[in-house]
Coordinates of N, CA and C in Angstrom, one line a residue:
X21 N 10.2 11.4 23.3 CA 10.1 10.1 22.6 C 11.1 9.9 21.7
X22 N 11.6 10.9 20.8 CA 12.6 10.8 19.8 C 13.9 10.4 20.5
X23 N 14.3 10.9 21.6 CA 15.5 10.6 22.3 C 15.5 9.1 22.7
X24 N 14.3 8.5 23.1 CA 14.3 7.1 23.4 C 14.6 6.3 22.2
X25 N 14.0 6.6 21.1 CA 14.1 5.7 19.8 C 15.5 5.9 19.5
X26 N 16.1 7.1 19.5 CA 17.7 7.3 19.1 C 18.4 6.5 19.9
X27 N 18.2 6.5 21.3 CA 19.0 5.7 22.2 C 18.9 4.2 21.9
X28 N 17.6 3.7 21.6 CA 17.5 2.4 21.3 C 18.2 1.8 20.1
X29 N 18.2 2.8 19.0 CA 18.9 2.5 17.9 C 20.4 2.4 18.1
X30 N 21.0 3.4 18.9 CA 22.2 3.3 19.1 C 22.8 2.1 20.0
X31 N 21.9 1.6 20.8 CA 22.2 0.5 21.5 C 22.1 -0.9 20.8
X32 N 21.2 -0.9 19.8 CA 20.9 -2.3 19.1 C 21.3 -2.4 17.6
X33 N 21.5 -1.3 17.0 CA 21.8 -1.3 15.6 C 23.2 -1.7 15.3
X34 N 23.4 -2.3 14.2 CA 24.8 -2.8 13.8 C 24.9 -2.1 12.4
X35 N 26.0 -1.5 12.2 CA 26.3 -0.9 11.0 C 26.7 -1.9 9.9
X36 N 26.2 -1.7 8.8 CA 26.5 -2.6 7.6 C 27.6 -1.8 6.8
X37 N 28.6 -2.6 6.4 CA 29.8 -2.0 5.9 C 30.0 -2.4 4.4
X38 N 29.1 -3.3 3.9 CA 29.2 -3.7 2.6 C 28.0 -4.2 2.0
X39 N 27.9 -4.0 0.6 CA 26.7 -4.4 -0.2 C 27.0 -5.7 -1.1
X40 N 28.3 -5.8 -1.4 CA 28.7 -6.8 -2.3 C 28.3 -8.2 -1.7
X41 N 27.7 -9.0 -2.5 CA 27.4 -10.3 -2.0 C 28.5 -11.1 -1.7
X42 N 29.6 -11.0 -2.2 CA 30.9 -11.7 -2.1 C 31.7 -11.1 -0.9
X43 N 31.3 -9.9 -0.3 CA 32.1 -9.4 0.8 C 32.1 -10.3 2.0
X44 N 33.1 -10.2 2.8 CA 33.1 -11.0 4.1 C 31.8 -10.5 5.0
X45 N 31.4 -11.4 5.9 CA 30.2 -11.3 6.5 C 30.5 -10.7 8.0
X46 N 31.6 -10.1 8.2 CA 31.9 -9.4 9.6 C 30.6 -8.6 10.0
X47 N 30.2 -7.8 9.2 CA 29.0 -6.9 9.7 C 27.7 -7.5 9.8
X48 N 27.6 -8.8 9.2 CA 26.4 -9.6 9.4 C 26.3 -10.5 10.5
X49 N 27.4 -10.7 11.1 CA 27.5 -11.7 12.2 C 26.5 -11.5 13.4
X50 N 26.1 -10.3 13.8 CA 25.1 -10.1 14.8 C 23.7 -10.7 14.3
X51 N 23.5 -10.6 12.9 CA 22.3 -11.2 12.4 C 22.3 -12.7 12.7
X52 N 23.3 -13.2 12.2 CA 23.6 -14.8 12.4 C 23.2 -15.2 13.9
X53 N 23.7 -14.5 14.9 CA 23.4 -14.8 16.2 C 21.9 -14.8 16.5
X54 N 21.2 -13.8 15.9 CA 19.9 -13.6 16.1 C 18.9 -14.7 15.5
X55 N 19.3 -15.2 14.4 CA 18.5 -16.2 13.6 C 19.1 -17.6 13.8
X56 N 20.1 -17.7 14.6 CA 20.7 -19.2 14.7 C 19.8 -20.3 14.7
X57 N 18.8 -20.2 15.5 CA 17.8 -21.4 15.7 C 16.7 -21.3 14.9
X58 N 16.4 -20.3 14.0 CA 15.1 -20.1 13.3 C 15.0 -21.1 12.2
X59 N 13.8 -21.7 11.9 CA 13.5 -22.5 10.9 C 13.2 -21.7 9.5
X60 N 12.6 -20.5 9.8 CA 12.3 -19.6 8.6 C 12.8 -18.2 9.0
X61 N 13.5 -17.7 8.1 CA 13.9 -16.2 8.2 C 13.4 -15.4 7.1
X62 N 12.8 -14.4 7.4 CA 12.1 -13.7 6.3 C 13.0 -12.4 6.0
X63 N 13.1 -12.2 4.8 CA 14.0 -11.0 4.3 C 12.9 -10.1 3.6
X64 N 12.5 -8.9 4.1 CA 11.6 -8.2 3.5 C 12.2 -6.8 2.9
X65 N 11.6 -6.5 1.9 CA 12.1 -5.3 1.0 C 11.0 -4.2 0.9
X66 N 11.4 -3.1 1.1 CA 10.2 -2.0 1.0 C 9.9 -1.9 -0.5
X67 N 10.9 -2.0 -1.3 CA 10.7 -2.0 -2.7 C 11.5 -3.1 -3.4
X68 N 11.1 -3.8 -4.3 CA 11.6 -5.0 -4.8 C 12.6 -4.9 -5.7
X69 N 12.8 -3.7 -6.4 CA 13.8 -3.6 -7.5 C 14.9 -2.7 -7.1
X70 N 14.9 -2.4 -5.9 CA 16.2 -1.4 -5.5 C 17.6 -2.3 -5.4
X71 N 18.5 -1.8 -6.1 CA 19.8 -2.5 -6.1 C 20.3 -2.8 -4.8
X72 N 20.4 -1.7 -3.9 CA 21.0 -2.0 -2.5 C 20.3 -2.9 -1.8
X73 N 18.9 -2.9 -1.7 CA 18.2 -3.9 -0.9 C 18.3 -5.3 -1.4
X74 N 18.4 -5.5 -2.8 CA 18.5 -6.7 -3.5 C 20.0 -7.4 -3.2
X75 N 21.0 -6.5 -3.1 CA 22.3 -7.1 -3.0 C 22.4 -7.4 -1.5
X76 N 22.0 -6.6 -0.6 CA 21.9 -7.0 0.8 C 21.2 -8.1 1.1
X77 N 20.1 -8.4 0.5 CA 19.3 -9.7 0.6 C 20.1 -10.9 0.1
X78 N 20.9 -10.7 -1.0 CA 21.7 -11.7 -1.5 C 22.7 -12.0 -0.6
X79 N 23.4 -11.0 0.1 CA 24.4 -11.3 1.1 C 23.9 -12.1 2.4
X80 N 22.5 -11.6 2.7 CA 22.0 -12.4 3.8 C 21.6 -13.8 3.4
X81 N 21.2 -14.0 2.3 CA 20.9 -15.3 1.7 C 22.2 -16.2 1.9
X82 N 23.3 -15.7 1.3 CA 24.7 -16.4 1.2 C 25.0 -16.9 2.7
X83 N 24.9 -15.7 3.7 CA 25.3 -16.1 5.1 C 24.4 -17.2 5.6
X84 N 23.1 -17.2 5.4 CA 22.1 -18.1 6.0 C 22.4 -19.5 5.4
X85 N 22.7 -19.6 4.1 CA 22.9 -20.8 3.4 C 24.3 -21.4 3.8
X86 N 25.4 -20.7 3.6 CA 26.7 -21.2 3.8 C 27.1 -21.2 5.2
X87 N 26.5 -20.4 6.1 CA 27.0 -20.5 7.5 C 26.0 -21.2 8.5
X88 N 24.7 -21.1 8.1 CA 23.8 -21.6 9.0 C 23.0 -22.7 8.5
X89 N 23.2 -23.2 7.4 CA 22.6 -24.5 6.8 C 21.1 -24.3 6.3
X90 N 20.8 -23.1 5.8 CA 19.5 -23.0 5.3 C 19.6 -23.6 3.8
X91 N 18.5 -24.2 3.3 CA 18.7 -25.0 2.1 C 17.7 -24.7 1.2
X92 N 16.6 -23.9 1.5 CA 15.5 -23.5 0.6 C 15.3 -22.0 0.5
X93 N 14.9 -21.5 -0.6 CA 14.6 -20.1 -1.0 C 13.1 -20.1 -1.4
X94 N 12.3 -19.4 -0.7 CA 11.0 -19.0 -1.0 C 11.1 -17.6 -1.6
X95 N 11.3 -17.5 -2.9 CA 11.2 -16.2 -3.5 C 9.8 -15.9 -4.0
X96 N 9.2 -14.7 -3.4 CA 7.9 -14.5 -3.4 C 7.7 -13.9 -4.9
X97 N 6.6 -14.2 -5.5 CA 6.0 -13.6 -6.7 C 5.8 -14.4 -7.9
X98 N 6.6 -15.6 -8.0 CA 6.4 -16.5 -9.1 C 6.6 -17.8 -8.6
X99 N 6.4 -18.8 -9.6 CA 6.8 -20.3 -9.3 C 8.1 -20.5 -9.9
X100 N 9.1 -20.8 -9.2 CA 10.5 -21.1 -9.8 C 10.4 -22.4 -10.6
X101 N 9.6 -23.4 -10.2 CA 9.5 -24.7 -11.0 C 8.9 -24.3 -12.3
X102 N 7.9 -23.8 -12.3 CA 7.1 -23.5 -13.5 C 7.9 -22.7 -14.5
X103 N 8.8 -21.8 -14.0 CA 9.7 -21.1 -14.9 C 10.9 -21.9 -15.4
X104 N 11.2 -22.9 -14.7 CA 12.3 -23.7 -15.1 C 13.6 -23.4 -14.3
X105 N 13.5 -22.4 -13.3 CA 14.7 -22.0 -12.6 C 15.0 -23.0 -11.5
X106 N 14.1 -23.7 -11.0 CA 14.5 -24.9 -10.0 C 15.4 -25.9 -10.7
X107 N 14.9 -26.2 -12.0 CA 15.7 -27.2 -12.9 C 17.1 -26.6 -13.2
X108 N 17.1 -25.4 -13.5 CA 18.5 -24.7 -13.8 C 19.3 -24.8 -12.5
X109 N 18.8 -24.4 -11.3 CA 19.8 -24.5 -10.2 C 20.2 -25.8 -9.9
X110 N 19.4 -26.9 -10.1 CA 19.7 -28.2 -9.8 C 20.6 -28.9 -10.7
X111 N 20.3 -28.7 -12.1 CA 21.0 -29.3 -13.1 C 21.9 -28.4 -14.1
X112 N 21.6 -27.1 -14.1 CA 22.3 -26.4 -15.2 C 21.5 -26.3 -16.5
X113 N 20.5 -27.0 -16.7 CA 19.6 -26.9 -17.8 C 18.9 -25.7 -18.1
X114 N 19.2 -25.0 -19.1 CA 18.5 -23.9 -19.4 C 19.3 -22.5 -19.3
X115 N 18.7 -21.5 -19.7 CA 19.4 -20.2 -19.8 C 18.7 -19.3 -18.7
X116 N 19.3 -18.9 -17.5 CA 18.6 -18.3 -16.5 C 18.1 -17.0 -17.0
X117 N 18.8 -16.2 -17.8 CA 18.3 -14.9 -18.4 C 16.9 -15.0 -19.1
X118 N 16.8 -16.2 -20.0 CA 15.7 -16.4 -20.8 C 14.5 -16.9 -19.9
X119 N 14.8 -17.7 -18.8 CA 14.0 -18.2 -17.9 C 13.3 -17.0 -17.1
X120 N 14.1 -16.0 -16.7 CA 13.6 -15.0 -16.0 C 12.7 -14.0 -16.8
X121 N 13.0 -14.0 -18.0 CA 12.1 -13.2 -19.0 C 10.7 -13.6 -18.9
X122 N 10.4 -14.8 -18.4 CA 9.1 -15.3 -18.3 C 8.4 -15.0 -16.8
X123 N 9.3 -14.5 -16.0 CA 8.9 -14.2 -14.6 C 8.3 -12.7 -14.6
X124 N 7.7 -12.6 -13.4 CA 7.1 -11.3 -13.1 C 8.1 -10.2 -13.1
X125 N 7.8 -9.0 -13.5 CA 8.8 -7.9 -13.7 C 9.8 -7.6 -12.6
X126 N 9.4 -7.8 -11.4 CA 10.4 -7.5 -10.3 C 11.3 -8.6 -10.1
X127 N 11.2 -9.7 -10.9 CA 12.2 -10.7 -10.7 C 13.3 -10.5 -11.9
X128 N 12.9 -9.7 -12.8 CA 13.7 -9.5 -14.1 C 14.7 -8.4 -13.8
X129 N 15.7 -8.7 -12.9 CA 16.8 -7.8 -12.5 C 18.1 -8.5 -12.6
X130 N 19.1 -7.8 -12.8 CA 20.5 -8.3 -12.7 C 20.8 -8.9 -11.3
X131 N 20.1 -8.4 -10.3 CA 20.5 -8.8 -9.0 C 19.8 -10.2 -8.8
X132 N 18.6 -10.4 -9.2 CA 17.9 -11.6 -9.0 C 18.7 -12.8 -9.9
X133 N 19.2 -12.4 -11.1 CA 20.0 -13.2 -12.0 C 21.3 -13.6 -11.3
X134 N 21.9 -12.7 -10.5 CA 23.2 -13.0 -9.8 C 22.8 -14.0 -8.7
X135 N 21.7 -13.9 -8.0 CA 21.3 -15.0 -7.1 C 21.1 -16.3 -7.7
X136 N 20.4 -16.4 -8.8 CA 20.2 -17.6 -9.5 C 21.5 -18.3 -9.9
X137 N 22.3 -17.4 -10.4 CA 23.7 -18.0 -10.8 C 24.4 -18.4 -9.6
X138 N 24.3 -17.7 -8.4 CA 25.1 -18.1 -7.3 C 24.5 -19.4 -6.8
X139 N 23.2 -19.6 -6.8 CA 22.5 -20.9 -6.3 C 23.1 -22.2 -7.2
X140 N 23.1 -21.8 -8.6 CA 23.6 -22.9 -9.4 C 25.1 -23.2 -9.1
X141 N 26.0 -22.2 -8.9 CA 27.3 -22.5 -8.4 C 27.5 -23.1 -7.2
X142 N 26.7 -22.8 -6.2 CA 26.7 -23.4 -4.9 C 26.3 -24.9 -5.1
X143 N 25.4 -25.2 -5.9 CA 25.0 -26.6 -6.0 C 26.1 -27.4 -6.8
X144 N 26.7 -26.8 -7.8 CA 27.9 -27.5 -8.6 C 29.0 -27.9 -7.5
X145 N 29.2 -27.0 -6.5 CA 30.2 -27.2 -5.4 C 29.7 -28.2 -4.3
X146 N 28.4 -28.4 -4.1 CA 27.8 -29.0 -3.0 C 26.7 -29.9 -3.6
X147 N 27.1 -31.0 -4.4 CA 26.0 -31.8 -5.0 C 25.3 -32.6 -4.0
X148 N 25.9 -32.9 -3.0 CA 25.3 -33.8 -1.9 C 24.4 -32.9 -0.9
X149 N 24.4 -31.6 -0.9 CA 23.8 -30.8 0.0 C 23.3 -29.5 -0.7
X150 N 22.5 -29.6 -1.7 CA 22.2 -28.5 -2.5 C 21.2 -27.4 -1.8
X151 N 21.1 -26.4 -2.4 CA 20.2 -25.3 -2.1 C 19.0 -25.5 -3.1
X152 N 17.9 -25.1 -2.8 CA 16.8 -25.2 -3.8 C 15.7 -24.2 -3.6
X153 N 14.9 -24.2 -4.6 CA 13.7 -23.2 -4.3 C 12.6 -23.9 -3.6
X154 N 11.9 -23.2 -2.7 CA 10.7 -23.9 -2.1 C 9.6 -24.0 -3.1
X155 N 8.9 -25.1 -3.1 CA 7.9 -25.3 -4.1 C 6.5 -25.7 -3.5
X156 N 5.6 -25.9 -4.2 CA 4.3 -26.2 -3.9 C 4.2 -27.8 -3.6
X157 N 3.9 -28.1 -2.3 CA 3.8 -29.5 -2.0 C 2.3 -29.8 -1.5
X158 N 1.3 -29.1 -2.0 CA 0.0 -29.2 -1.7 C -0.5 -30.5 -2.3
X159 N -1.1 -31.4 -1.4 CA -1.8 -32.5 -2.0 C -2.8 -32.4 -3.1
X160 N -3.0 -33.2 -4.1 CA -3.9 -32.9 -5.0 C -5.3 -33.0 -4.5
X161 N -5.6 -33.6 -3.3 CA -6.8 -33.7 -2.6 C -7.1 -32.6 -1.8
X162 N -6.2 -31.6 -1.5 CA -6.3 -30.3 -0.8 C -6.4 -29.2 -1.8
X163 N -7.7 -28.6 -1.9 CA -7.8 -27.5 -2.8 C -7.1 -26.2 -2.3
X164 N -6.5 -25.4 -3.2 CA -5.8 -24.2 -2.7 C -6.8 -23.3 -1.9
X165 N -6.2 -22.7 -0.9 CA -7.2 -21.7 -0.2 C -7.7 -20.6 -0.8
X166 N -9.1 -20.3 -0.6 CA -9.5 -19.1 -1.3 C -8.8 -17.9 -0.7
X167 N -8.4 -17.1 -1.7 CA -7.6 -15.8 -1.2 C -8.6 -14.8 -1.2
X168 N -8.8 -14.3 0.0 CA -9.7 -13.1 0.3 C -8.8 -11.8 0.8
X169 N -8.5 -11.2 -0.3 CA -7.6 -10.0 0.0 C -6.2 -10.2 0.5
X170 N -5.6 -9.2 1.1 CA -4.3 -9.5 1.7 C -4.1 -10.4 2.7
X171 N -5.1 -10.6 3.6 CA -5.1 -11.6 4.7 C -5.1 -13.0 4.1
X172 N -5.8 -13.3 3.0 CA -5.8 -14.6 2.3 C -4.5 -14.9 1.7
X173 N -3.9 -13.8 1.1 CA -2.6 -14.0 0.5 C -1.5 -14.4 1.5
X174 N -1.6 -13.6 2.7 CA -0.6 -13.7 3.7 C -0.8 -15.2 4.2
X175 N -2.0 -15.7 4.4 CA -2.2 -17.1 5.0 C -1.8 -18.1 3.9
X176 N -1.9 -17.8 2.6 CA -1.5 -18.8 1.7 C -0.1 -18.9 1.5
X177 N 0.7 -17.8 1.8 CA 2.2 -17.7 1.8 C 2.7 -18.5 3.0
X178 N 2.1 -18.3 4.1 CA 2.5 -18.9 5.3 C 2.3 -20.4 5.2
X179 N 1.0 -20.9 4.8 CA 0.8 -22.2 4.7 C 1.6 -22.9 3.7
X180 N 2.0 -22.3 2.5 CA 2.9 -23.0 1.7 C 4.3 -23.1 2.3
X181 N 4.8 -22.1 3.0 CA 6.2 -22.3 3.6 C 6.1 -23.4 4.7
X182 N 5.1 -23.4 5.5 CA 4.9 -24.4 6.5 C 4.8 -25.8 5.8
X183 N 4.1 -26.0 4.8 CA 4.1 -27.4 4.2 C 5.4 -27.7 3.7
X184 N 6.2 -26.7 3.0 CA 7.4 -27.0 2.4 C 8.5 -27.4 3.6
X185 N 8.5 -26.8 4.6 CA 9.4 -27.0 5.8 C 8.9 -28.6 6.3
X186 N 7.7 -28.9 6.4 CA 7.2 -30.1 6.9 C 7.6 -31.2 6.0
X187 N 7.5 -31.0 4.7 CA 7.9 -31.9 3.7 C 9.4 -32.2 3.6
X188 N 10.0 -31.1 3.6 CA 11.5 -31.3 3.3 C 12.5 -31.2 4.6
X189 N 12.0 -30.6 5.6 CA 12.9 -30.3 6.8 C 13.9 -29.3 6.6
X190 N 13.7 -28.6 5.5 CA 14.7 -27.6 5.1 C 14.5 -26.4 6.0
X191 N 15.5 -25.6 6.3 CA 15.4 -24.3 6.9 C 15.1 -23.3 5.7
X192 N 14.4 -22.4 5.8 CA 13.9 -21.6 4.6 C 14.2 -20.2 4.8
X193 N 14.7 -19.5 3.8 CA 14.8 -18.2 3.6 C 13.6 -17.7 2.7
X194 N 12.7 -16.9 3.3 CA 11.7 -16.3 2.7 C 12.0 -14.8 2.2
X195 N 12.1 -14.6 1.0 CA 12.4 -13.3 0.4 C 11.3 -12.8 -0.3
X196 N 10.8 -11.6 0.3 CA 9.6 -11.0 -0.4 C 9.5 -9.6 0.1
X197 N 8.3 -8.9 -0.3 CA 8.0 -7.7 0.2 C 7.8 -7.6 1.5
X198 N 8.0 -6.4 2.0 CA 7.9 -6.2 3.6 C 6.6 -6.4 4.1
X199 N 5.5 -6.2 3.2 CA 4.2 -6.3 3.7 C 3.9 -7.8 4.0
X200 N 4.6 -8.7 3.3 CA 4.4 -10.1 3.5 C 5.4 -10.8 4.5
X201 N 6.3 -10.0 5.1 CA 7.4 -10.6 5.9 C 7.3 -9.9 7.3
X202 N 6.5 -8.7 7.5 CA 6.5 -8.1 8.8 C 5.9 -8.9 9.9
X203 N 6.3 -8.8 11.0 CA 5.6 -9.4 12.1 C 4.9 -8.3 13.0
X204 N 3.6 -8.2 12.6 CA 3.0 -6.9 13.3 C 1.6 -7.3 14.0
X205 N 1.2 -6.4 14.6 CA 0.1 -6.6 15.4 C -1.2 -6.3 14.4
X206 N -2.2 -6.8 14.5 CA -3.4 -6.7 13.7 C -4.6 -6.4 14.5
X207 N -5.6 -5.8 13.8 CA -7.0 -5.7 14.5 C -7.1 -4.7 15.5
X208 N -8.1 -4.8 16.4 CA -8.4 -3.9 17.5 C -7.3 -3.9 18.5
X209 N -6.5 -4.9 18.6 CA -5.5 -4.7 19.6 C -4.4 -3.9 19.3
X210 N -4.2 -3.3 18.3 CA -3.2 -2.4 17.8 C -3.3 -1.2 18.7
X211 N -2.2 -0.7 19.2 CA -2.3 0.5 20.0 C -2.6 1.7 19.2
X212 N -3.3 2.7 19.9 CA -3.6 3.9 19.1 C -2.4 4.7 18.6
X213 N -2.5 5.3 17.5 CA -1.4 6.1 16.8 C -1.2 7.3 17.6
X214 N 0.1 7.6 17.9 CA 0.4 8.8 18.7 C 1.3 9.7 17.8
X215 N 1.0 11.0 17.9 CA 1.8 12.0 17.2 C 2.8 12.5 18.1

């Protein structure tokens, strides 16, 4: 079985050659071809504060926005509007470092600050076609879903993303933890674990 996995990786994997968000996207082109028609692309990280994973996610975000027309970022973990970050990327009002100080700890990194600053810069250069944070568009008449454990959280995240897409028509980059972005089999239909 190990040889089969190794062969599959050799046939399908593409080597990443850079982590710098401003590096050329030559190594990411295969990814662009895979997600070209997607409405939502999920970027999942196994740990949220790892420098390498955060900068790679930033590179992917830039590729998706600049080359494929994605215009909303659903950054898991906090409400960008509540923090004032959405206002900052739209208008430049506020200090992003101070705004991030009010966020959850895993947003309080230099890498996330770099993403926020890049989004603001992009919007300054593209005022008629800005990038923005996905927000809550729930109708006041629709109560929030009751969250029962991980399944309830997953359902809420998915519903929020669907509502945002339906409300705006934007293609969305959903950046979060791998547990919230994996496309897996659940329940009794899962094949038995083999050693």
